[in-house]
Amino acid sequence: MWRGRVASSIRGKRGQQLLRDCLAALDAMPEKRLIKNYLVKDGEVCTLGAAGKGRGIDLVGVDPESHDVLAKQFNVAECLIQEIEWVNDEGGPYNGETPEHRFDRVRKWVVENIAANTGEPK
């Protein structure tokens, strides 16, 4: 049931908008690197931190585990917030992933999930 809820939230209008906002924010980053375990820290961001910055949402001091708060701020289902956090923080190799590799991996995931649901070529 969980995977179905996540898939539905990704396919939905609000989920697709968040993914497009994530892609735009990632592409606009001057340094192509993502942190993990924090939304924003020392001027660096994770995927949701980048999207929040792009949307003008202040995420400094917001607990990344406050999925209900983040879901309201981004106007999406909590399961999508959790999925994006998992992809950002846990979806790569257990050891040795650099922030630059994380950026590349996460950006690819975002593009694949936009393309898979809009008919755009991958």
PDB file of C-alpha atoms in Angstrom:
ATOM      1  CA  MET A   1       0.000   0.000   0.000  1.00  0.00           C
ATOM      2  CA  TRP A   2       2.854   2.386   0.807  1.00  0.00           C
ATOM      3  CA  ARG A   3       4.399   2.184  -2.678  1.00  0.00           C
ATOM      4  CA  GLY A   4       0.954   2.793  -4.182  1.00  0.00           C
ATOM      5  CA  ARG A   5       0.471   5.931  -2.097  1.00  0.00           C
ATOM      6  CA  VAL A   6       3.911   7.202  -3.089  1.00  0.00           C
ATOM      7  CA  ALA A   7       3.286   6.465  -6.775  1.00  0.00           C
ATOM      8  CA  SER A   8      -0.075   8.234  -6.609  1.00  0.00           C
ATOM      9  CA  SER A   9       1.447  11.283  -4.926  1.00  0.00           C
ATOM     10  CA  ILE A  10       4.185  11.441  -7.570  1.00  0.00           C
ATOM     11  CA  ARG A  11       1.646  11.189 -10.420  1.00  0.00           C
ATOM     12  CA  GLY A  12      -0.634  13.822  -8.952  1.00  0.00           C
ATOM     13  CA  LYS A  13      -0.708  17.465  -9.992  1.00  0.00           C
ATOM     14  CA  ARG A  14       0.838  18.731  -6.746  1.00  0.00           C
ATOM     15  CA  GLY A  15       3.533  16.049  -6.755  1.00  0.00           C
ATOM     16  CA  GLN A  16       4.448  16.774 -10.353  1.00  0.00           C
ATOM     17  CA  GLN A  17       4.667  20.481  -9.551  1.00  0.00           C
ATOM     18  CA  LEU A  18       7.002  19.787  -6.635  1.00  0.00           C
ATOM     19  CA  LEU A  19       9.200  17.610  -8.840  1.00  0.00           C
ATOM     20  CA  ARG A  20       9.336  20.332 -11.518  1.00  0.00           C
ATOM     21  CA  ASP A  21      10.211  22.858  -8.806  1.00  0.00           C
ATOM     22  CA  CYS A  22      12.919  20.504  -7.502  1.00  0.00           C
ATOM     23  CA  LEU A  23      14.392  20.187 -10.992  1.00  0.00           C
ATOM     24  CA  ALA A  24      14.375  23.943 -11.556  1.00  0.00           C
ATOM     25  CA  ALA A  25      15.978  24.539  -8.160  1.00  0.00           C
ATOM     26  CA  LEU A  26      18.621  21.868  -8.703  1.00  0.00           C
ATOM     27  CA  ASP A  27      19.485  23.233 -12.133  1.00  0.00           C
ATOM     28  CA  ALA A  28      19.754  26.758 -10.714  1.00  0.00           C
ATOM     29  CA  MET A  29      22.228  25.764  -7.998  1.00  0.00           C
ATOM     30  CA  PRO A  30      25.625  27.379  -8.566  1.00  0.00           C
ATOM     31  CA  GLU A  31      27.361  24.417  -6.896  1.00  0.00           C
ATOM     32  CA  LYS A  32      25.869  21.075  -7.904  1.00  0.00           C
ATOM     33  CA  ARG A  33      25.995  19.318  -4.527  1.00  0.00           C
ATOM     34  CA  LEU A  34      23.391  18.141  -2.029  1.00  0.00           C
ATOM     35  CA  ILE A  35      23.719  17.514   1.684  1.00  0.00           C
ATOM     36  CA  LYS A  36      21.925  14.788   3.593  1.00  0.00           C
ATOM     37  CA  ASN A  37      20.149  14.631   6.964  1.00  0.00           C
ATOM     38  CA  TYR A  38      19.440  18.387   6.946  1.00  0.00           C
ATOM     39  CA  LEU A  39      17.184  20.615   4.881  1.00  0.00           C
ATOM     40  CA  VAL A  40      19.534  23.589   5.080  1.00  0.00           C
ATOM     41  CA  LYS A  41      22.886  23.770   6.833  1.00  0.00           C
ATOM     42  CA  ASP A  42      25.734  26.258   6.508  1.00  0.00           C
ATOM     43  CA  GLY A  43      24.358  27.575   3.219  1.00  0.00           C
ATOM     44  CA  GLU A  44      24.031  24.097   1.697  1.00  0.00           C
ATOM     45  CA  VAL A  45      20.758  22.313   0.944  1.00  0.00           C
ATOM     46  CA  CYS A  46      19.193  18.932   0.318  1.00  0.00           C
ATOM     47  CA  THR A  47      16.639  18.378  -2.451  1.00  0.00           C
ATOM     48  CA  LEU A  48      13.723  19.745  -0.426  1.00  0.00           C
ATOM     49  CA  GLY A  49      15.915  22.569   0.837  1.00  0.00           C
ATOM     50  CA  ALA A  50      16.649  23.552  -2.764  1.00  0.00           C
ATOM     51  CA  ALA A  51      12.960  23.380  -3.708  1.00  0.00           C
ATOM     52  CA  GLY A  52      12.023  25.389  -0.625  1.00  0.00           C
ATOM     53  CA  LYS A  53      14.572  28.018  -1.498  1.00  0.00           C
ATOM     54  CA  GLY A  54      13.161  28.172  -5.020  1.00  0.00           C
ATOM     55  CA  ARG A  55       9.628  28.581  -3.671  1.00  0.00           C
ATOM     56  CA  GLY A  56      10.677  31.152  -1.076  1.00  0.00           C
ATOM     57  CA  ILE A  57       9.978  28.839   1.871  1.00  0.00           C
ATOM     58  CA  ASP A  58      12.270  29.407   4.853  1.00  0.00           C
ATOM     59  CA  LEU A  59      13.328  25.965   6.046  1.00  0.00           C
ATOM     60  CA  VAL A  60      16.109  27.048   8.403  1.00  0.00           C
ATOM     61  CA  GLY A  61      15.480  25.330  11.722  1.00  0.00           C
ATOM     62  CA  VAL A  62      12.734  23.049  10.374  1.00  0.00           C
ATOM     63  CA  ASP A  63      13.199  19.447  11.495  1.00  0.00           C
ATOM     64  CA  PRO A  64      13.458  17.233   8.394  1.00  0.00           C
ATOM     65  CA  GLU A  65      11.562  14.542  10.337  1.00  0.00           C
ATOM     66  CA  SER A  66       8.532  16.859  10.669  1.00  0.00           C
ATOM     67  CA  HIS A  67       6.925  15.344   7.597  1.00  0.00           C
ATOM     68  CA  ASP A  68       3.492  16.778   8.369  1.00  0.00           C
ATOM     69  CA  VAL A  69       4.904  20.311   8.609  1.00  0.00           C
ATOM     70  CA  LEU A  70       6.882  19.918   5.380  1.00  0.00           C
ATOM     71  CA  ALA A  71       3.888  18.391   3.585  1.00  0.00           C
ATOM     72  CA  LYS A  72       1.826  21.463   4.486  1.00  0.00           C
ATOM     73  CA  GLN A  73       4.589  23.862   3.471  1.00  0.00           C
ATOM     74  CA  PHE A  74       4.993  22.141   0.077  1.00  0.00           C
ATOM     75  CA  ASN A  75       1.271  21.306  -0.285  1.00  0.00           C
ATOM     76  CA  VAL A  76       1.897  17.619  -1.020  1.00  0.00           C
ATOM     77  CA  ALA A  77       1.267  14.278   0.676  1.00  0.00           C
ATOM     78  CA  GLU A  78       3.526  13.353   3.598  1.00  0.00           C
ATOM     79  CA  CYS A  79       4.565  10.157   1.834  1.00  0.00           C
ATOM     80  CA  LEU A  80       6.051  12.205  -1.022  1.00  0.00           C
ATOM     81  CA  ILE A  81       8.093  14.270   1.438  1.00  0.00           C
ATOM     82  CA  GLN A  82       9.340  11.029   2.988  1.00  0.00           C
ATOM     83  CA  GLU A  83      10.145   9.534  -0.419  1.00  0.00           C
ATOM     84  CA  ILE A  84      12.146  12.560  -1.544  1.00  0.00           C
ATOM     85  CA  GLU A  85      14.023  12.582   1.759  1.00  0.00           C
ATOM     86  CA  TRP A  86      14.748   8.854   1.422  1.00  0.00           C
ATOM     87  CA  VAL A  87      16.028   9.283  -2.144  1.00  0.00           C
ATOM     88  CA  ASN A  88      18.218  12.195  -1.029  1.00  0.00           C
ATOM     89  CA  ASP A  89      19.563  10.669   2.188  1.00  0.00           C
ATOM     90  CA  GLU A  90      19.428   6.888   1.816  1.00  0.00           C
ATOM     91  CA  GLY A  91      18.967   6.094  -1.875  1.00  0.00           C
ATOM     92  CA  GLY A  92      22.638   5.996  -2.775  1.00  0.00           C
ATOM     93  CA  PRO A  93      25.636   3.940  -1.715  1.00  0.00           C
ATOM     94  CA  TYR A  94      25.950   3.365   2.024  1.00  0.00           C
ATOM     95  CA  ASN A  95      29.467   4.804   2.230  1.00  0.00           C
ATOM     96  CA  GLY A  96      31.450   7.164   0.128  1.00  0.00           C
ATOM     97  CA  GLU A  97      28.826   9.117  -1.785  1.00  0.00           C
ATOM     98  CA  THR A  98      29.993  12.667  -2.294  1.00  0.00           C
ATOM     99  CA  PRO A  99      27.574  15.597  -2.284  1.00  0.00           C
ATOM    100  CA  GLU A 100      28.276  15.945  -6.016  1.00  0.00           C
ATOM    101  CA  HIS A 101      27.380  12.305  -6.708  1.00  0.00           C
ATOM    102  CA  ARG A 102      24.251  12.707  -4.572  1.00  0.00           C
ATOM    103  CA  PHE A 103      23.257  15.699  -6.696  1.00  0.00           C
ATOM    104  CA  ASP A 104      23.639  13.707  -9.928  1.00  0.00           C
ATOM    105  CA  ARG A 105      21.737  10.698  -8.559  1.00  0.00           C
ATOM    106  CA  VAL A 106      18.869  12.734  -7.126  1.00  0.00           C
ATOM    107  CA  ARG A 107      18.538  14.920 -10.218  1.00  0.00           C
ATOM    108  CA  LYS A 108      18.311  11.787 -12.358  1.00  0.00           C
ATOM    109  CA  TRP A 109      15.551  10.410 -10.090  1.00  0.00           C
ATOM    110  CA  VAL A 110      13.616  13.681 -10.307  1.00  0.00           C
ATOM    111  CA  VAL A 111      13.868  13.765 -14.109  1.00  0.00           C
ATOM    112  CA  GLU A 112      12.820  10.120 -14.404  1.00  0.00           C
ATOM    113  CA  ASN A 113       9.774  10.706 -12.256  1.00  0.00           C
ATOM    114  CA  ILE A 114       8.691  13.789 -14.162  1.00  0.00           C
ATOM    115  CA  ALA A 115       9.230  12.122 -17.530  1.00  0.00           C
ATOM    116  CA  ALA A 116       7.487   8.894 -16.487  1.00  0.00           C
ATOM    117  CA  ASN A 117       4.328  10.800 -15.672  1.00  0.00           C
ATOM    118  CA  THR A 118       4.154  13.477 -18.340  1.00  0.00           C
ATOM    119  CA  GLY A 119       5.033  11.527 -21.454  1.00  0.00           C
ATOM    120  CA  GLU A 120       8.258  13.456 -21.956  1.00  0.00           C
ATOM    121  CA  PRO A 121      11.255  11.517 -23.237  1.00  0.00           C
ATOM    122  CA  LYS A 122      13.748  10.462 -20.604  1.00  0.00           C
TER     123      LYS A 122
END
